[in-house]
Coordinates of C-alpha atoms in Angstrom, one line a residue:
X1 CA 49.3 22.6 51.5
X2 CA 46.8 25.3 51.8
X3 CA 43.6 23.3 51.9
X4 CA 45.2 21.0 54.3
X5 CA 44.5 20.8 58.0
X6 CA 47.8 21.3 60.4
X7 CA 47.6 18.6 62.8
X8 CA 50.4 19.1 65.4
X9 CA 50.7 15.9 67.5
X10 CA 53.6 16.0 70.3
X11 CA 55.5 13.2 71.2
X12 CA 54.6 11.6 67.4
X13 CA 57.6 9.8 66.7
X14 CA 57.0 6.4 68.7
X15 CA 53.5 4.9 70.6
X16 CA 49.6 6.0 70.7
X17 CA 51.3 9.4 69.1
X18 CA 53.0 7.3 65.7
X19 CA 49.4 5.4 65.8
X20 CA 47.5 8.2 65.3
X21 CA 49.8 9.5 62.4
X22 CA 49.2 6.3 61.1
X23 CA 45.6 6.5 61.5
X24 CA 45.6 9.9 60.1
X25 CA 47.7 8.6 56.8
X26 CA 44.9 6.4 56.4
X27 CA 42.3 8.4 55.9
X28 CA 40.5 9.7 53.1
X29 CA 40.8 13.8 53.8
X30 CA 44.4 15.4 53.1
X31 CA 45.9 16.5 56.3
X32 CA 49.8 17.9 56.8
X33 CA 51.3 16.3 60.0
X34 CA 53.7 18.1 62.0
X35 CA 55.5 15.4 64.0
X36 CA 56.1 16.7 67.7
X37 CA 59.8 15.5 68.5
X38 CA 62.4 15.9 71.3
X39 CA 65.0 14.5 69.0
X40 CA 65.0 15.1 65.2
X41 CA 66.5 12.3 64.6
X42 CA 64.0 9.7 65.7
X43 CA 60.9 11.9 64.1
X44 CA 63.1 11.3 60.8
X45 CA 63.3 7.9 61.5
X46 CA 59.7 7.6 62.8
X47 CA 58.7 9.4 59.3
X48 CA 60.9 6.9 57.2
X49 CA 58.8 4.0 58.6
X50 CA 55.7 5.7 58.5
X51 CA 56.3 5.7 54.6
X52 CA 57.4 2.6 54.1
X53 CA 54.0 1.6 56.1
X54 CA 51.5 3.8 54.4
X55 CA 53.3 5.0 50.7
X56 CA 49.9 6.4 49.6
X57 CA 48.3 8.9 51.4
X58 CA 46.5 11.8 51.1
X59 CA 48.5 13.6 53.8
X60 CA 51.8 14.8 54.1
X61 CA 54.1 14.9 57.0
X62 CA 57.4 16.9 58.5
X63 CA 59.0 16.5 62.1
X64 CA 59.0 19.5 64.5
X65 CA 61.4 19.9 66.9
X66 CA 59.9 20.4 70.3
X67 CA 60.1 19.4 74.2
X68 CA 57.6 20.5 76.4
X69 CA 59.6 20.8 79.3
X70 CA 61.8 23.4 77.8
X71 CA 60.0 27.1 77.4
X72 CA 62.7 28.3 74.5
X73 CA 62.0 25.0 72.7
X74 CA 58.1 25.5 72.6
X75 CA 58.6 29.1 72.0
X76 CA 60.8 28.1 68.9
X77 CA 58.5 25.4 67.5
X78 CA 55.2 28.3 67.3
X79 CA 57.3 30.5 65.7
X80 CA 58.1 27.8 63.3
X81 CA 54.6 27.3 62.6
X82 CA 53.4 30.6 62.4
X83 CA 56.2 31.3 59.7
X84 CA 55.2 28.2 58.0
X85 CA 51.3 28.1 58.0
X86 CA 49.9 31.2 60.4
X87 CA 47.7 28.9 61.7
X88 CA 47.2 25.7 63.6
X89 CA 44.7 23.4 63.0
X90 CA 44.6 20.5 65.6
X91 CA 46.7 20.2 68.7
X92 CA 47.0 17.1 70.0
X93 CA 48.7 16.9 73.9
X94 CA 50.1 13.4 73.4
X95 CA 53.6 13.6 75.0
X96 CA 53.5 11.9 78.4
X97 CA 55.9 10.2 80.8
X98 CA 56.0 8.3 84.1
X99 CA 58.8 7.9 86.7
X100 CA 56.6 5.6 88.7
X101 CA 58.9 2.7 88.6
X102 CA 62.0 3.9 90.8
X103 CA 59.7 4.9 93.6
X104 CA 60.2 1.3 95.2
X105 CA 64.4 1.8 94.7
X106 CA 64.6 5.4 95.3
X107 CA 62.0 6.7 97.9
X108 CA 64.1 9.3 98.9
X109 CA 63.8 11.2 95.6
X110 CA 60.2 10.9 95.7
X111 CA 59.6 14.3 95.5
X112 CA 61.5 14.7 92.1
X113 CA 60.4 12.0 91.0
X114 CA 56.4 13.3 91.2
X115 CA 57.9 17.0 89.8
X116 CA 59.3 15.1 86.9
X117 CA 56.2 13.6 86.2
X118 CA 54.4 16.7 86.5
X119 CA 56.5 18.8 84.7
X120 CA 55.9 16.5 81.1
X121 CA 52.4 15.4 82.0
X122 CA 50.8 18.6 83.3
X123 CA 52.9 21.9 83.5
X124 CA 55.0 21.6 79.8
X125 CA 51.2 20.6 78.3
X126 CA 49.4 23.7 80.0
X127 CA 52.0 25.4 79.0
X128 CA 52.4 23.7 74.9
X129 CA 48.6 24.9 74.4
X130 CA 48.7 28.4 75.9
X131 CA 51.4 28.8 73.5
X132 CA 50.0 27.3 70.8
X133 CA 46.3 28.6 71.4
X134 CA 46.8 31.7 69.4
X135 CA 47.4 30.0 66.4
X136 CA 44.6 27.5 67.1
X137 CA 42.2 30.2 67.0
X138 CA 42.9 31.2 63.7
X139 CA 41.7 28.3 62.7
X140 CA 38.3 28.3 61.2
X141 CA 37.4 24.6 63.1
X142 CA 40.1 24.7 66.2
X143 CA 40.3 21.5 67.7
X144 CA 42.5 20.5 70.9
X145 CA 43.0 16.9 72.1
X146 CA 44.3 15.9 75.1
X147 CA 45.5 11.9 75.7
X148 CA 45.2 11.0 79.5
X149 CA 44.5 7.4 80.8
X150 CA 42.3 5.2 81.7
X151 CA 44.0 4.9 85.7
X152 CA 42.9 8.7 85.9
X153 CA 40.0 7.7 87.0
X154 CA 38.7 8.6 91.1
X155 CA 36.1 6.4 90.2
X156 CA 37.5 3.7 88.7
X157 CA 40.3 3.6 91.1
X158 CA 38.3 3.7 94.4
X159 CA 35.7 0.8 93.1
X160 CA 38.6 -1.4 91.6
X161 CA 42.4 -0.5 92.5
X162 CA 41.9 0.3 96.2
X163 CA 40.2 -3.0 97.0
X164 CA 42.1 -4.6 95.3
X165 CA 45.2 -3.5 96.9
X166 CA 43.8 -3.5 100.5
X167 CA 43.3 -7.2 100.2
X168 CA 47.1 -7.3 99.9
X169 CA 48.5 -5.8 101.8
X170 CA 50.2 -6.5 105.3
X171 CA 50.3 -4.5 108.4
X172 CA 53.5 -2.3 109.1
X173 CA 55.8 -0.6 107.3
X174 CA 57.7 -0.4 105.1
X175 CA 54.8 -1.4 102.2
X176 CA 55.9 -2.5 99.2
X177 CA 53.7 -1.7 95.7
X178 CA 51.7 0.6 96.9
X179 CA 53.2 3.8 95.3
X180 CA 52.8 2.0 91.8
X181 CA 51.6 4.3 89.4
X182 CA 50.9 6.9 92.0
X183 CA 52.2 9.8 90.3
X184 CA 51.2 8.8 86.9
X185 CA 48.0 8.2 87.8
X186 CA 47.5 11.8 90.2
X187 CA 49.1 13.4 87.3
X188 CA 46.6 12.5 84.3
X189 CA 44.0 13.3 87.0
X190 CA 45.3 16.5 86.9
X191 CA 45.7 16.9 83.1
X192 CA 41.6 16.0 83.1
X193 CA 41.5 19.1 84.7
X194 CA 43.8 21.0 82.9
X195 CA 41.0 20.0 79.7
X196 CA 38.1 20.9 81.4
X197 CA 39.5 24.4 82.5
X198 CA 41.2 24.7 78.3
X199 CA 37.3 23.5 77.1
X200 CA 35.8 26.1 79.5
X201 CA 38.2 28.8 78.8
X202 CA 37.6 28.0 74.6
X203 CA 34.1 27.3 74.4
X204 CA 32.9 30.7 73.3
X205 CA 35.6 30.2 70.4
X206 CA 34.0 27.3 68.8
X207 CA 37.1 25.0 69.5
X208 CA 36.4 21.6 70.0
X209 CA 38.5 20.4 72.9
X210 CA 38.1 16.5 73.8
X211 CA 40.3 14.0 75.6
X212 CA 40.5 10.6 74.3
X213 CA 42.4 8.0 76.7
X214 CA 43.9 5.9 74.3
X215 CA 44.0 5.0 70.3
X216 CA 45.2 6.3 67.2
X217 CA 41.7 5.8 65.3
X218 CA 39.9 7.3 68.2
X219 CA 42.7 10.5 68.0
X220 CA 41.6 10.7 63.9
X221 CA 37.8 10.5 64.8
X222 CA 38.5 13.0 67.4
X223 CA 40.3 15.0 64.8
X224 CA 37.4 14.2 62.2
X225 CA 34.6 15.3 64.2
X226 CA 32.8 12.4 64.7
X227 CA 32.8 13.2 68.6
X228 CA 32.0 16.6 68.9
X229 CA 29.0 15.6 71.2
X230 CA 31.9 14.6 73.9
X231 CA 33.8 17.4 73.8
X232 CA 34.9 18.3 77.1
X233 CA 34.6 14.8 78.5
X234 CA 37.5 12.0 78.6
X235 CA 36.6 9.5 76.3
X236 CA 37.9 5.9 76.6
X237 CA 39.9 3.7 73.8
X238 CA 36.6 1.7 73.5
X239 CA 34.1 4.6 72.7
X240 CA 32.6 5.0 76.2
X241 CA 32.3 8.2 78.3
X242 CA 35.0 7.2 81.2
X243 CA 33.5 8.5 84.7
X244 CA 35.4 10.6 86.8

């Protein structure tokens, strides 16, 4: 367990998370995976399958109970892993959410709605890696991944999406469709800058901070090293530097 990297990867149990486990199981360096989990139960379940999937590995794997909206439960899950292993490897900020799809129904609660969204996406993150920075830094190669998305963009969104959706739509109000995403998308914008500021802020440390959009493979290259020269930028599911 010693010579093994600690890769802490929240929200692990199910989507781009469980794929980069699975990417990570794959490869040919020994890591120890701590699965980042709001419910034990599901990280148990998520780890079954995982084994069934990949029964020989170099790495080994155990759930962590943690949810980033919830301060004690953070607090809990370092001192778990400072008792454990006094250090932290890797952290990858993979738990996410959107709320996007009950603006339409619920307009009213709009402003919850974008707080929810928030609160996962860009508060309990900023908050998971202040927490967890300590032990990152006593690592002797830190490294701190952050997964946003490709609809984070400005630029993307201004040359494609807002065309796009001014050529549909109709005079008057109400307009229908035109919230979609809106807080998702605002909200991994801000997360990009929540990475810039960590990459800034970590620099002088060595810690290799980069923020891969989407991918399990390009989470374990990530991990690997193979693109340090990006660090600081968001980099995109196919390989490519993604604009801002």
């Amino acid at each position: 367990m010693a010579s093994k990297d600690i890769i802490l990867i929240t929200g692990a149990n199910t989507g781009i998370g469980f794929e980069a486990v699975k990417a990570i199981f794959r490869s040919e360096l020994a890591y120890h995976v701590l699965m980042g989990s709001r419910t034990p139960a599901k990280a148990d379940a998520a780890i079954a399958q995982l084994k069934k999937e990949t029964p020989e590995t170099k790495s080994t794997i155990e759930a962590l109970q943690v949810d980033i909206t919830d301060d004690q439960s953070i607090e809990k899950a370092v001192e778990v892993v400072q008792s454990k292993f006094g250090k932290l490897d890797v952290l990858v900020n993979n738990a996410g959410a959107s709320f996007d799809a009950l603006f339409d129904k619920d307009l009213a609660d709009a402003r919850n709605l974008f707080n929810k969204t928030y609160d996962v996406n860009v508060s309990g993150t900023q908050v998971m890696t202040a927490a967890f920075v300590p032990l990152l830094l006593k690592s002797t190669s830190p490294r701190l991944v952050f997964l946003t998305s490709g609809l984070s963009t400005l630029e993307g969104s201004s040359a494609t999406l807002v065309p796009k959706l001014v050529t549909s739509i109709e005079p008057g109000w109400p307009k229908t469709g035109i919230l979609a995403h809106v807080a998702y998308r605002s909200s991994k914008l801000a997360l990009n800058m929540v990475m810039v500021a960590w990459h800034s802020l970590l620099k002088v440390d060595g810690a290799g901070a980069g923020d891969p959009s989407l991918g399990g493979d390009l989470i374990k290259r990530v991990i690997e090293g193979e693109r340090d020269a990006d660090v600081g930028k968001v980099v995109t599911q196919n390989g490519e530097v993604q604009p801002w």
